[in-house]
Amino acid sequence: MAHWFHRNPLKATAPVPFNLYGVASSTAASKICGELRITRARLLELLTDTTCNAETMKTASDSYFSLLQGFIVALDGGTQDNKLRFIQNFKWTDTLQGNVASAQQDAVFELLSMAFNVALWYTKFASRLAGKEDITEDEAKEVHRSMKVAAGIFKHLKESHIPKLLTPVEKGRDLEARVIDAYIVQCQAEGQEVTIARAIELKHNPGLIAALANETANFYENVDHTLSSLDPVYIAKWRKYIHLKICFYRAYAYCYHGQTLLTSDKCGEAIRSLQEAEKFYNKAEALCKEYGETKGPGTTAKPSGHLFFRKLGTLVKNTLAKCERENGFIYFQKVPKEAPQLELKANYGLVEPVPFELPALNPQWTPETLAGFDLTKRPKEDEKNPQAKPKKEEEVKPMKEPDIKSQKDSGCQIS
């Protein structure tokens, strides 16, 4: 089911040749610089390659990060900064703020930015798999795992590397706490969508499905709360997507909760629960249209065109009609004015981030190799003219991401 997920654009970056002429004064040092240039370019290339799979991406990202860490970690195991950490300048755009780049002369900034892009790739890979015409069970598991891997990368960056930046992160940028928190929780929510689809397909207990759907809607509400304090110019479209997913999964929760109530002979309460499901489903339909008309960065999801979306509308309508018939013939119960409180907690199927670890330092990095970088030969910066006008920030060309064309909807329930 193509275009089920909203995806923000990849971060773009200026080329980094790692041409440390004079500084890299040994053959080993020059060799590492060349390999950094090649592995970085290769990784950037794979980020937009539709044939790339998770195994290839991990191999490529590990290759680059194992080399880059030689600019960051202390080879003697100490706590002092590596002497090479601040030798190279890196420029990156943000997923929400167009093509104006932020620049930092800090290898930690490069590690964060590239790893952030790798996490985004896993979300886009999951979306691409979910958009296939005939998704297999193994592919559904891969979608599920990819979302957990992405969440794990974002979480690791937030906890282990963002605090190391010397330059504070600007508000609304990708590495700011609110933005990265939104990405983490959205990945968890989208992973749970796969769990729900699987539970429905296998006809699991309606109470479990209702609880999972309720937890997923809660996750999306957490994302919305996190995004609500950011500049609406940049996140209006993203938030509309979040709003429609809240309503969609709240409708699912009330629908399946109504089924549970009916089996417990609480037909009046079941009717009221189904009425609430109908209300949320109709609201989700309206939000789909609003979302499509809202301008902002990212690919546009089209959930209302999917069988997975439409099936819920039919299910709500048919289940409500059944409850009303049963009440008219058997139960004769009063329908409450207030909708039932969804105090539902799922004990199974909740998505947790997969713990992420950076690869080990590339074995080419030895004390002798590090000694081959002579910082005394580094060109000194020209004296700055205090009256000179600051340079205008240059634009970095956006990543050329492939168009994901809609495929025929097979009716597969894996979202």
Coordinates of N, CA, C and O in Angstrom, one line a residue, residues 16 31 70-71 98 111 117 176 190 196 206 213 217 236 248 266 289-290 304 311 326 328 331 378 388 395 397 411-412:
V16 N 32.4 16.6 1.0 CA 33.5 16.7 1.9 C 34.7 15.8 1.4 O 34.6 14.6 1.4
K31 N 45.9 7.6 3.2 CA 45.0 6.4 2.8 C 43.6 6.5 3.5 O 42.6 6.3 2.9
G70 N 37.7 7.6 14.0 CA 39.1 7.9 14.2 C 39.3 9.4 14.3 O 40.4 9.9 14.8
F71 N 38.3 10.2 14.0 CA 38.4 11.7 14.1 C 37.7 12.1 15.5 O 37.7 13.3 15.8
G98 N 14.3 23.6 4.5 CA 14.8 23.9 3.2 C 16.2 23.7 3.0 O 16.8 22.8 3.6
L111 N 28.9 12.9 12.3 CA 28.4 11.6 12.8 C 26.9 11.7 13.0 O 26.1 10.8 12.6
N117 N 20.4 10.7 8.9 CA 20.0 10.3 7.6 C 19.8 8.8 7.4 O 18.9 8.4 6.7
E176 N 17.5 19.0 17.5 CA 16.9 19.6 18.7 C 16.0 18.6 19.3 O 15.4 17.7 18.6
E190 N 4.4 3.9 14.0 CA 4.3 3.2 12.7 C 4.7 1.7 12.7 O 4.1 0.9 12.0
I196 N -0.7 -4.1 14.4 CA -2.2 -4.1 14.4 C -2.7 -4.8 13.2 O -3.7 -5.6 13.2
P206 N -10.4 -9.2 19.9 CA -10.7 -7.8 19.7 C -10.2 -6.9 20.8 O -9.9 -5.7 20.5
A213 N -4.5 -0.5 19.2 CA -4.9 0.7 18.5 C -4.9 1.9 19.4 O -4.5 3.0 19.0
A217 N -2.6 5.3 19.0 CA -3.2 6.7 18.9 C -2.5 7.5 20.0 O -2.3 8.7 19.7
A236 N 3.4 22.1 9.7 CA 2.0 22.1 9.5 C 1.5 20.8 8.8 O 0.6 20.1 9.2
F248 N -7.7 8.0 13.1 CA -7.8 6.6 12.4 C -7.7 5.5 13.5 O -8.5 4.6 13.5
K266 N -23.0 -6.1 26.8 CA -23.2 -4.7 27.0 C -23.5 -4.0 25.7 O -22.7 -3.2 25.2
K289 N -8.2 14.8 3.5 CA -8.3 15.9 2.5 C -7.5 17.1 2.9 O -6.8 17.7 2.1
E290 N -7.6 17.5 4.2 CA -6.9 18.7 4.7 C -5.4 18.5 4.5 O -4.7 19.4 4.1
S304 N -6.4 7.6 2.6 CA -7.9 7.4 2.3 C -8.1 6.6 1.1 O -9.2 6.1 0.9
K311 N -11.5 -0.3 4.6 CA -12.1 -1.4 5.3 C -12.6 -1.1 6.7 O -13.6 -1.6 7.2
E326 N -29.2 -6.2 17.3 CA -29.2 -7.1 18.5 C -29.9 -6.4 19.7 O -30.6 -7.0 20.4
G328 N -32.2 -4.1 19.4 CA -33.7 -4.0 19.1 C -34.4 -5.4 19.3 O -35.6 -5.4 19.6
Y331 N -31.5 -7.2 23.6 CA -31.0 -6.5 24.8 C -31.9 -5.4 25.3 O -32.1 -5.2 26.5
R378 N 48.9 22.8 9.7 CA 47.6 23.2 9.2 C 47.6 24.7 9.0 O 48.1 25.5 9.8
A388 N 34.2 43.4 8.1 CA 33.7 42.7 6.9 C 32.3 42.2 7.1 O 31.9 41.8 8.2
E395 N 23.4 27.7 -0.3 CA 22.4 26.7 -0.3 C 23.1 25.4 -0.7 O 24.1 25.3 -1.5
K397 N 22.5 21.7 -2.4 CA 21.5 21.1 -3.2 C 20.8 19.9 -2.5 O 21.4 19.1 -1.9
G411 N -5.0 -5.0 -1.4 CA -5.9 -5.3 -0.3 C -5.2 -5.9 0.9 O -5.9 -6.2 1.9
C412 N -3.9 -6.0 0.8 CA -3.1 -6.6 1.9 C -3.3 -5.7 3.1 O -3.3 -4.4 3.0

